[in-house]
Amino acid sequence: MYTQSLDVPDGTTPALAAVVAAPDALQTRFDEKIDADQKIEPQDWMPEAYRRTLVRQISQHAHSEIIGMQPEGNWISRAPSLKRKAILLAKVQDEGGHGLYLYSAAETLGTSRDQLLDALHTGKAKYSSIFNYPTLLWADVGVIGWLVDGAAIMNQVPICRCSYGPYARAMIRICKEESFHQRQGFESLMVQMRGTPEQRAMVQDAVNRWWWPVLAMFGPPDAASTNSAQGMRWGIKRLSNDELRQKFVDATVPQAAILGVTLPDPDLKWNEERQQHDYGAIDWDEFWEVVNGNGPCNKERLANRVKAHDDGQWVRDAAQAYAAKQRARALKEAA
Ligand code: BYC
């Protein structure tokens, strides 16, 4: 566990000396930084609850990226052309990379990679509900790009302004890549919609199955969101779950019209007064079932992850043996 020494080293500035003399001043200084929209960095003092919340959110996000490689990875060997296979390979690799940046960001808060992975592999940590649904058709891959990555961008662009520096910086690159992911999904669906009636029916079927789980991705309604108020106070979350969901619906309806698909919600309509779309009720019982491990693919996703980790043990052993050898050589040369 990370602790911050209160000893006053030589050369301490008067401002820091004042803080050390009065530990409450640490909290005050932290609050002032948050209020002034300044970044908190790993070496800065922070309340334990802020640290825990960040480790929870960043590691959940990392786990989502890593588990999220599976539904699409399932289609790499069956992509319909070399071009689609190359795009899909790149996208799935990007997701692996996002997971790694995010684990690194979480590690700056004093939690080790082993602890983070252990929490995932033992089912203690959450990851996004959306990745517990199956990818039945090739069109599902396009719909994941268009809708799942579209929702991810909506959620993640505001996190580029998160108060915790390493998370905010990781999100800038991640969002650029997510934007490419969303575009490739939309373009793939456009091509399919210009194809045969069977292809159009396949896209519509995929949209029908993914639409509601995607809306649930943003998390429970604001009134039931346990972490939102504090997350927003700390500048970790910038917009609430419902605000993001609404923005996503408003952005997606015109895209669906361009594609020529119907969104499967009879209550979806423009509300002139609100200048936003109304939409139907989300099945929150289904959402909680999925979050609590009982979705269509939860067990399969976790079992695959644990197997991949165990199968990769020899790579970690080899990397450590190589690093030890390099260290020993450097010591010998320095002697
Ligand atoms: N799935 O108080 P709330 C991606 C949990 S990956 C599962 O509103 P918070 C991508 C929540 O954790 C997308 N659990 O929570 C990758 C909390 O439980 P705990 C992942 C969910 O943290 C590959 C409880 O419900 N993106 O982009 O304020 C391919 C109450 O919720 C979900 C991120 O992780 C869910 N959908 O807000 C394509 C972004 N929703 O932890 C795309 C960063 C809620 O108290 N994360 N829960 O036990 C966030 O922005 C926030 O953590 C959330 C939840 C909006 C997800």
Short mmCIF file of C-alpha atoms and ligand atoms in Angstrom, two decimals:
data_model
loop_
_atom_site.label_atom_id
_atom_site.label_comp_id
_atom_site.label_asym_id
_atom_site.label_seq_id
_atom_site.Cartn_x
_atom_site.Cartn_y
_atom_site.Cartn_z
CA MET A 1 0.00 0.00 0.00
CA TYR A 2 1.28 3.45 -0.93
CA THR A 3 2.07 5.77 1.97
CA GLN A 4 3.41 9.27 1.94
CA SER A 5 6.14 10.25 4.36
CA LEU A 6 5.42 13.27 6.50
CA ASP A 7 9.11 13.76 7.34
CA VAL A 8 10.33 17.15 6.24
CA PRO A 9 13.38 16.68 4.04
CA ASP A 10 16.15 19.27 3.69
CA GLY A 11 15.22 22.10 1.37
CA THR A 12 11.47 21.75 1.99
CA THR A 13 9.59 24.79 0.77
CA PRO A 14 7.65 26.84 3.34
CA ALA A 15 4.37 25.81 1.66
CA LEU A 16 5.15 22.11 2.05
CA ALA A 17 6.43 22.60 5.57
CA ALA A 18 3.07 24.16 6.46
CA VAL A 19 1.27 21.16 4.98
CA VAL A 20 3.43 18.72 6.93
CA ALA A 21 2.82 20.62 10.13
CA ALA A 22 -0.94 20.33 9.63
CA PRO A 23 -1.97 17.04 7.92
CA ASP A 24 -5.48 18.42 7.25
CA ALA A 25 -3.73 20.84 4.95
CA LEU A 26 -2.98 17.91 2.64
CA GLN A 27 -6.68 17.38 2.14
CA THR A 28 -7.22 21.11 1.66
CA ARG A 29 -4.47 21.28 -0.94
CA PHE A 30 -5.93 18.26 -2.74
CA ASP A 31 -9.42 19.85 -2.75
CA GLU A 32 -8.00 23.12 -4.05
CA LYS A 33 -6.30 21.31 -6.92
CA ILE A 34 -9.50 19.49 -7.82
CA ASP A 35 -11.47 22.76 -7.66
CA ALA A 36 -8.91 24.48 -9.86
CA ASP A 37 -9.11 21.59 -12.37
CA GLN A 38 -5.44 20.77 -11.88
CA LYS A 39 -4.10 17.26 -12.36
CA ILE A 40 -3.30 14.95 -9.46
CA GLU A 41 -0.08 13.04 -10.17
CA PRO A 42 1.16 9.74 -8.66
CA GLN A 43 3.60 11.45 -6.27
CA ASP A 44 0.92 13.84 -4.93
CA TRP A 45 -0.93 13.18 -1.69
CA MET A 46 -4.47 11.95 -2.31
CA PRO A 47 -7.27 10.64 -0.07
CA GLU A 48 -7.34 6.85 0.14
CA ALA A 49 -10.93 6.77 -1.18
CA TYR A 50 -9.85 8.70 -4.31
CA ARG A 51 -7.02 6.22 -4.84
CA ARG A 52 -9.35 3.22 -4.35
CA THR A 53 -11.97 4.64 -6.71
CA LEU A 54 -9.38 5.21 -9.40
CA VAL A 55 -7.91 1.72 -9.03
CA ARG A 56 -11.45 0.32 -9.28
CA GLN A 57 -12.45 2.32 -12.34
CA ILE A 58 -9.14 2.14 -14.23
CA SER A 59 -8.71 -1.58 -13.61
CA GLN A 60 -12.34 -2.31 -14.59
CA HIS A 61 -11.67 -0.37 -17.75
CA ALA A 62 -8.43 -2.33 -18.41
CA HIS A 63 -10.21 -5.64 -17.80
CA SER A 64 -12.97 -4.58 -20.22
CA GLU A 65 -10.43 -3.94 -22.95
CA ILE A 66 -8.72 -7.30 -22.40
CA ILE A 67 -11.94 -9.32 -22.15
CA GLY A 68 -13.30 -7.21 -25.03
CA MET A 69 -10.69 -8.77 -27.32
CA GLN A 70 -12.60 -12.07 -27.22
CA PRO A 71 -15.95 -11.39 -28.93
CA GLU A 72 -14.24 -9.90 -31.99
CA GLY A 73 -11.16 -12.14 -31.82
CA ASN A 74 -13.65 -14.93 -32.40
CA TRP A 75 -14.09 -13.62 -35.97
CA ILE A 76 -10.46 -13.02 -37.02
CA SER A 77 -10.12 -16.40 -38.72
CA ARG A 78 -13.53 -16.01 -40.39
CA ALA A 79 -13.35 -12.41 -41.64
CA PRO A 80 -14.69 -12.36 -45.22
CA SER A 81 -11.61 -10.80 -46.89
CA LEU A 82 -7.93 -10.09 -46.31
CA LYS A 83 -8.74 -6.39 -45.85
CA ARG A 84 -11.36 -7.07 -43.15
CA LYS A 85 -9.04 -9.54 -41.44
CA ALA A 86 -6.18 -7.00 -41.34
CA ILE A 87 -8.49 -4.31 -39.93
CA LEU A 88 -9.90 -6.66 -37.31
CA LEU A 89 -6.46 -7.90 -36.26
CA ALA A 90 -5.29 -4.31 -35.81
CA LYS A 91 -8.41 -3.42 -33.80
CA VAL A 92 -8.12 -6.38 -31.44
CA GLN A 93 -4.40 -5.65 -30.94
CA ASP A 94 -5.26 -2.02 -30.15
CA GLU A 95 -7.62 -3.26 -27.43
CA GLY A 96 -4.80 -5.34 -25.92
CA GLY A 97 -2.65 -2.18 -25.98
CA HIS A 98 -5.37 -0.12 -24.28
CA GLY A 99 -5.55 -2.72 -21.53
CA LEU A 100 -1.79 -2.45 -21.02
CA TYR A 101 -1.73 1.37 -20.84
CA LEU A 102 -4.58 1.23 -18.36
CA TYR A 103 -2.97 -1.43 -16.16
CA SER A 104 0.14 0.77 -16.12
CA ALA A 105 -1.95 3.78 -15.09
CA ALA A 106 -3.54 1.73 -12.29
CA GLU A 107 -0.09 0.54 -11.15
CA THR A 108 0.98 4.17 -10.55
CA LEU A 109 -1.56 4.13 -7.70
CA GLY A 110 0.38 1.44 -5.85
CA THR A 111 -1.52 -1.70 -6.87
CA SER A 112 0.52 -4.35 -8.66
CA ARG A 113 -0.34 -5.93 -12.00
CA ASP A 114 -0.55 -9.31 -10.26
CA GLN A 115 -3.14 -7.97 -7.80
CA LEU A 116 -5.18 -6.44 -10.62
CA LEU A 117 -5.15 -9.63 -12.69
CA ASP A 118 -5.87 -11.80 -9.69
CA ALA A 119 -9.01 -9.77 -8.99
CA LEU A 120 -10.15 -10.33 -12.59
CA HIS A 121 -9.32 -14.03 -12.68
CA THR A 122 -11.04 -14.81 -9.39
CA GLY A 123 -14.20 -12.97 -10.49
CA LYS A 124 -13.83 -10.21 -7.85
CA ALA A 125 -13.34 -7.39 -10.35
CA LYS A 126 -15.96 -6.22 -12.79
CA TYR A 127 -15.57 -5.61 -16.50
CA SER A 128 -18.05 -4.13 -18.95
CA SER A 129 -21.34 -6.03 -19.20
CA ILE A 130 -21.32 -5.67 -22.99
CA PHE A 131 -18.59 -8.26 -23.52
CA ASN A 132 -20.73 -11.04 -22.11
CA TYR A 133 -22.90 -11.14 -25.23
CA PRO A 134 -22.06 -13.48 -28.14
CA THR A 135 -20.96 -12.44 -31.64
CA LEU A 136 -23.20 -14.72 -33.73
CA LEU A 137 -22.80 -13.18 -37.20
CA TRP A 138 -20.15 -11.28 -39.17
CA ALA A 139 -22.40 -8.20 -38.93
CA ASP A 140 -21.96 -8.32 -35.13
CA VAL A 141 -18.33 -7.29 -35.64
CA GLY A 142 -19.41 -4.16 -37.56
CA VAL A 143 -22.08 -3.38 -34.97
CA ILE A 144 -19.54 -3.68 -32.14
CA GLY A 145 -17.38 -1.12 -33.95
CA TRP A 146 -20.28 1.23 -34.68
CA LEU A 147 -22.26 0.98 -31.44
CA VAL A 148 -19.96 -0.47 -28.73
CA ASP A 149 -16.97 1.63 -29.72
CA GLY A 150 -19.31 4.55 -30.36
CA ALA A 151 -20.59 4.25 -26.79
CA ALA A 152 -17.05 3.79 -25.50
CA ILE A 153 -15.94 7.04 -27.20
CA MET A 154 -18.90 8.93 -25.77
CA ASN A 155 -17.98 7.67 -22.30
CA GLN A 156 -14.22 8.03 -22.66
CA VAL A 157 -13.67 11.40 -24.34
CA PRO A 158 -14.66 13.23 -21.12
CA ILE A 159 -12.22 10.99 -19.20
CA CYS A 160 -9.37 12.63 -21.19
CA ARG A 161 -10.05 15.51 -18.73
CA CYS A 162 -10.00 13.23 -15.68
CA SER A 163 -8.31 14.75 -12.63
CA TYR A 164 -5.79 11.89 -12.38
CA GLY A 165 -2.94 12.67 -14.80
CA PRO A 166 -1.85 9.15 -15.88
CA TYR A 167 -5.45 8.07 -16.60
CA ALA A 168 -6.26 11.26 -18.50
CA ARG A 169 -3.12 10.95 -20.65
CA ALA A 170 -3.73 7.27 -21.42
CA MET A 171 -7.27 8.12 -22.52
CA ILE A 172 -6.11 10.62 -25.16
CA ARG A 173 -4.40 7.94 -27.23
CA ILE A 174 -7.10 5.38 -26.51
CA CYS A 175 -9.82 7.72 -27.76
CA LYS A 176 -7.95 8.36 -31.02
CA GLU A 177 -7.80 4.63 -31.64
CA GLU A 178 -11.42 4.08 -30.59
CA SER A 179 -12.42 6.66 -33.15
CA PHE A 180 -10.79 4.55 -35.90
CA HIS A 181 -12.56 1.48 -34.47
CA GLN A 182 -15.93 3.18 -34.67
CA ARG A 183 -15.33 4.35 -38.24
CA GLN A 184 -14.27 0.93 -39.49
CA GLY A 185 -17.40 -0.63 -37.96
CA PHE A 186 -19.69 1.91 -39.59
CA GLU A 187 -17.95 1.52 -42.97
CA SER A 188 -18.18 -2.28 -42.81
CA LEU A 189 -21.91 -2.04 -42.09
CA MET A 190 -22.38 0.49 -44.94
CA VAL A 191 -20.86 -2.02 -47.36
CA GLN A 192 -23.09 -4.80 -46.05
CA MET A 193 -26.20 -2.59 -46.29
CA ARG A 194 -25.40 -1.96 -49.97
CA GLY A 195 -25.21 -5.73 -50.53
CA THR A 196 -27.86 -8.43 -50.75
CA PRO A 197 -31.18 -8.58 -48.85
CA GLU A 198 -29.62 -11.35 -46.72
CA GLN A 199 -26.72 -9.06 -45.76
CA ARG A 200 -29.12 -6.25 -44.85
CA ALA A 201 -31.16 -8.66 -42.74
CA MET A 202 -27.97 -9.83 -41.00
CA VAL A 203 -27.06 -6.21 -40.08
CA GLN A 204 -30.58 -5.51 -38.79
CA ASP A 205 -30.50 -8.70 -36.71
CA ALA A 206 -27.19 -7.69 -35.14
CA VAL A 207 -28.47 -4.15 -34.41
CA ASN A 208 -31.60 -5.62 -32.78
CA ARG A 209 -29.52 -7.77 -30.45
CA TRP A 210 -26.86 -5.17 -29.49
CA TRP A 211 -28.89 -1.96 -29.13
CA TRP A 212 -30.24 -2.48 -25.61
CA PRO A 213 -27.06 -3.98 -24.08
CA VAL A 214 -25.14 -0.99 -25.55
CA LEU A 215 -27.48 1.49 -23.85
CA ALA A 216 -26.95 -0.37 -20.57
CA MET A 217 -23.14 -0.08 -20.97
CA PHE A 218 -23.27 3.48 -19.60
CA GLY A 219 -24.21 2.06 -16.21
CA PRO A 220 -27.32 2.28 -14.02
CA PRO A 221 -29.59 5.36 -14.12
CA ASP A 222 -28.20 8.33 -12.21
CA ALA A 223 -30.59 7.78 -9.30
CA ALA A 224 -29.19 4.24 -8.81
CA SER A 225 -25.54 5.03 -9.59
CA THR A 226 -23.68 4.57 -6.32
CA ASN A 227 -20.34 6.02 -7.41
CA SER A 228 -21.34 8.88 -9.71
CA ALA A 229 -21.74 11.80 -7.31
CA GLN A 230 -18.34 11.28 -5.67
CA GLY A 231 -16.69 10.43 -9.01
CA MET A 232 -17.95 13.71 -10.45
CA ARG A 233 -16.92 15.70 -7.37
CA TRP A 234 -13.39 14.35 -7.80
CA GLY A 235 -13.31 15.08 -11.52
CA ILE A 236 -12.91 11.39 -12.36
CA LYS A 237 -16.27 11.28 -14.12
CA ARG A 238 -17.21 14.43 -16.02
CA LEU A 239 -20.73 13.56 -17.17
CA SER A 240 -23.31 11.31 -15.51
CA ASN A 241 -24.39 7.90 -16.84
CA ASP A 242 -27.74 9.26 -18.05
CA GLU A 243 -26.20 12.36 -19.67
CA LEU A 244 -23.77 10.17 -21.64
CA ARG A 245 -26.52 7.71 -22.61
CA GLN A 246 -28.68 10.58 -23.89
CA LYS A 247 -25.80 12.07 -25.89
CA PHE A 248 -25.15 8.64 -27.40
CA VAL A 249 -28.80 8.13 -28.43
CA ASP A 250 -28.95 11.61 -29.98
CA ALA A 251 -25.73 11.02 -31.93
CA THR A 252 -26.67 7.53 -33.09
CA VAL A 253 -30.21 8.04 -34.40
CA PRO A 254 -29.07 10.01 -37.50
CA GLN A 255 -26.29 7.48 -38.14
CA ALA A 256 -28.88 4.65 -38.12
CA ALA A 257 -30.90 6.60 -40.70
CA ILE A 258 -27.84 6.94 -42.96
CA LEU A 259 -27.17 3.21 -42.64
CA GLY A 260 -30.81 2.36 -43.28
CA VAL A 261 -31.34 0.26 -40.13
CA THR A 262 -34.16 0.52 -37.60
CA LEU A 263 -33.28 0.90 -33.94
CA PRO A 264 -35.41 -1.64 -32.05
CA ASP A 265 -37.27 0.77 -29.79
CA PRO A 266 -40.88 1.74 -30.57
CA ASP A 267 -40.64 4.57 -28.00
CA LEU A 268 -37.64 6.20 -29.65
CA LYS A 269 -38.73 9.63 -30.91
CA TRP A 270 -37.58 13.23 -31.08
CA ASN A 271 -38.84 15.37 -28.21
CA GLU A 272 -39.19 18.92 -29.54
CA GLU A 273 -39.48 20.42 -26.09
CA ARG A 274 -36.34 18.75 -24.69
CA GLN A 275 -34.50 18.95 -28.03
CA GLN A 276 -33.42 15.36 -27.35
CA HIS A 277 -34.72 11.90 -28.16
CA ASP A 278 -37.01 10.02 -25.80
CA TYR A 279 -36.26 6.34 -25.61
CA GLY A 280 -37.84 3.24 -24.06
CA ALA A 281 -37.14 1.49 -20.76
CA ILE A 282 -33.88 -0.41 -20.37
CA ASP A 283 -34.10 -3.88 -18.82
CA TRP A 284 -32.04 -3.27 -15.68
CA ASP A 285 -32.78 -6.76 -14.33
CA GLU A 286 -30.98 -8.20 -17.34
CA PHE A 287 -28.10 -5.74 -16.82
CA TRP A 288 -27.57 -6.78 -13.19
CA GLU A 289 -27.83 -10.47 -14.09
CA VAL A 290 -25.01 -9.95 -16.62
CA VAL A 291 -22.91 -7.81 -14.24
CA ASN A 292 -23.31 -10.46 -11.53
CA GLY A 293 -21.88 -13.21 -13.71
CA ASN A 294 -25.01 -14.71 -15.27
CA GLY A 295 -24.91 -13.29 -18.80
CA PRO A 296 -24.79 -15.50 -21.89
CA CYS A 297 -20.96 -15.65 -22.08
CA ASN A 298 -19.58 -14.65 -18.64
CA LYS A 299 -18.21 -18.07 -17.75
CA GLU A 300 -16.69 -18.66 -21.18
CA ARG A 301 -15.01 -15.21 -21.22
CA LEU A 302 -13.43 -15.67 -17.80
CA ALA A 303 -12.34 -19.25 -18.48
CA ASN A 304 -10.66 -18.17 -21.76
CA ARG A 305 -8.88 -15.33 -19.97
CA VAL A 306 -7.57 -17.53 -17.18
CA LYS A 307 -6.40 -20.14 -19.72
CA ALA A 308 -4.62 -17.47 -21.82
CA HIS A 309 -2.89 -16.19 -18.67
CA ASP A 310 -1.81 -19.68 -17.60
CA ASP A 311 -0.66 -20.58 -21.12
CA GLY A 312 1.45 -17.41 -21.15
CA GLN A 313 3.32 -18.24 -17.94
CA TRP A 314 6.38 -19.43 -19.88
CA VAL A 315 6.63 -16.04 -21.62
CA ARG A 316 6.67 -14.19 -18.29
CA ASP A 317 9.21 -16.69 -16.89
CA ALA A 318 11.44 -16.25 -19.95
CA ALA A 319 11.23 -12.44 -19.79
CA GLN A 320 12.16 -12.47 -16.10
CA ALA A 321 15.04 -14.89 -16.65
CA TYR A 322 16.34 -12.68 -19.46
CA ALA A 323 16.04 -9.54 -17.30
CA ALA A 324 17.91 -11.28 -14.44
CA LYS A 325 20.66 -12.29 -16.86
CA GLN A 326 20.96 -8.71 -18.16
CA ARG A 327 21.13 -7.35 -14.60
CA ALA A 328 23.84 -9.85 -13.64
CA ARG A 329 25.85 -8.92 -16.75
CA ALA A 330 25.51 -5.18 -16.00
CA LEU A 331 26.69 -5.74 -12.41
CA LYS A 332 29.68 -7.77 -13.58
CA GLU A 333 30.64 -5.09 -16.09
CA ALA A 334 30.29 -2.35 -13.44
CA ALA A 335 32.46 -4.28 -10.94
N1 BYC B 1 -20.70 -3.23 -16.80
O1 BYC B 1 -22.12 3.79 -9.63
P1 BYC B 1 -21.94 3.34 -11.04
C1 BYC B 1 -14.32 -0.38 -24.18
C2 BYC B 1 -21.08 -1.17 -12.14
S1 BYC B 1 -14.59 -1.06 -22.73
C3 BYC B 1 -20.34 -3.75 -15.61
O2 BYC B 1 -22.60 4.16 -12.09
P2 BYC B 1 -19.29 4.14 -11.91
C4 BYC B 1 -14.14 -1.25 -25.36
C5 BYC B 1 -20.07 -0.22 -11.52
O3 BYC B 1 -18.73 -0.67 -11.66
C6 BYC B 1 -15.84 -0.14 -21.92
N2 BYC B 1 -20.48 -3.08 -14.44
O4 BYC B 1 -20.37 3.15 -11.32
C7 BYC B 1 -13.23 -2.28 -25.31
C8 BYC B 1 -20.54 -0.19 -10.07
O5 BYC B 1 -20.09 -1.34 -9.38
P3 BYC B 1 -18.83 -1.27 -8.33
C9 BYC B 1 -15.40 0.07 -20.51
C10 BYC B 1 -20.98 -1.83 -14.50
O6 BYC B 1 -17.96 3.52 -11.74
C11 BYC B 1 -13.09 -3.14 -26.37
C12 BYC B 1 -22.04 -0.34 -10.20
O7 BYC B 1 -22.29 -0.91 -11.49
N3 BYC B 1 -15.26 1.47 -20.27
O8 BYC B 1 -14.30 0.77 -24.18
O9 BYC B 1 -19.49 5.53 -11.41
C13 BYC B 1 -13.86 -2.94 -27.50
C14 BYC B 1 -22.78 0.98 -10.09
O10 BYC B 1 -22.41 1.84 -11.19
C15 BYC B 1 -21.34 -1.23 -15.71
C16 BYC B 1 -14.94 1.92 -19.06
O11 BYC B 1 -14.73 1.17 -18.13
C17 BYC B 1 -21.21 -1.98 -16.89
N4 BYC B 1 -21.55 -1.51 -18.11
O12 BYC B 1 -19.67 4.17 -13.47
C18 BYC B 1 -14.73 -1.88 -27.57
C19 BYC B 1 -14.85 3.41 -18.96
N5 BYC B 1 -21.81 0.00 -15.45
O13 BYC B 1 -17.59 -1.00 -9.16
C20 BYC B 1 -14.87 -1.02 -26.50
C21 BYC B 1 -14.52 3.88 -17.60
C22 BYC B 1 -21.74 0.17 -14.11
O14 BYC B 1 -19.12 -0.14 -7.39
N6 BYC B 1 -15.54 3.56 -16.61
N7 BYC B 1 -21.25 -0.94 -13.56
O15 BYC B 1 -18.82 -2.64 -7.71
C23 BYC B 1 -16.59 4.34 -16.35
O16 BYC B 1 -16.82 5.36 -16.97
C24 BYC B 1 -17.47 3.96 -15.18
O17 BYC B 1 -16.77 3.02 -14.38
C25 BYC B 1 -18.84 3.36 -15.60
C26 BYC B 1 -19.59 3.03 -14.29
C27 BYC B 1 -19.65 4.37 -16.40
C28 BYC B 1 -18.68 2.08 -16.39
#
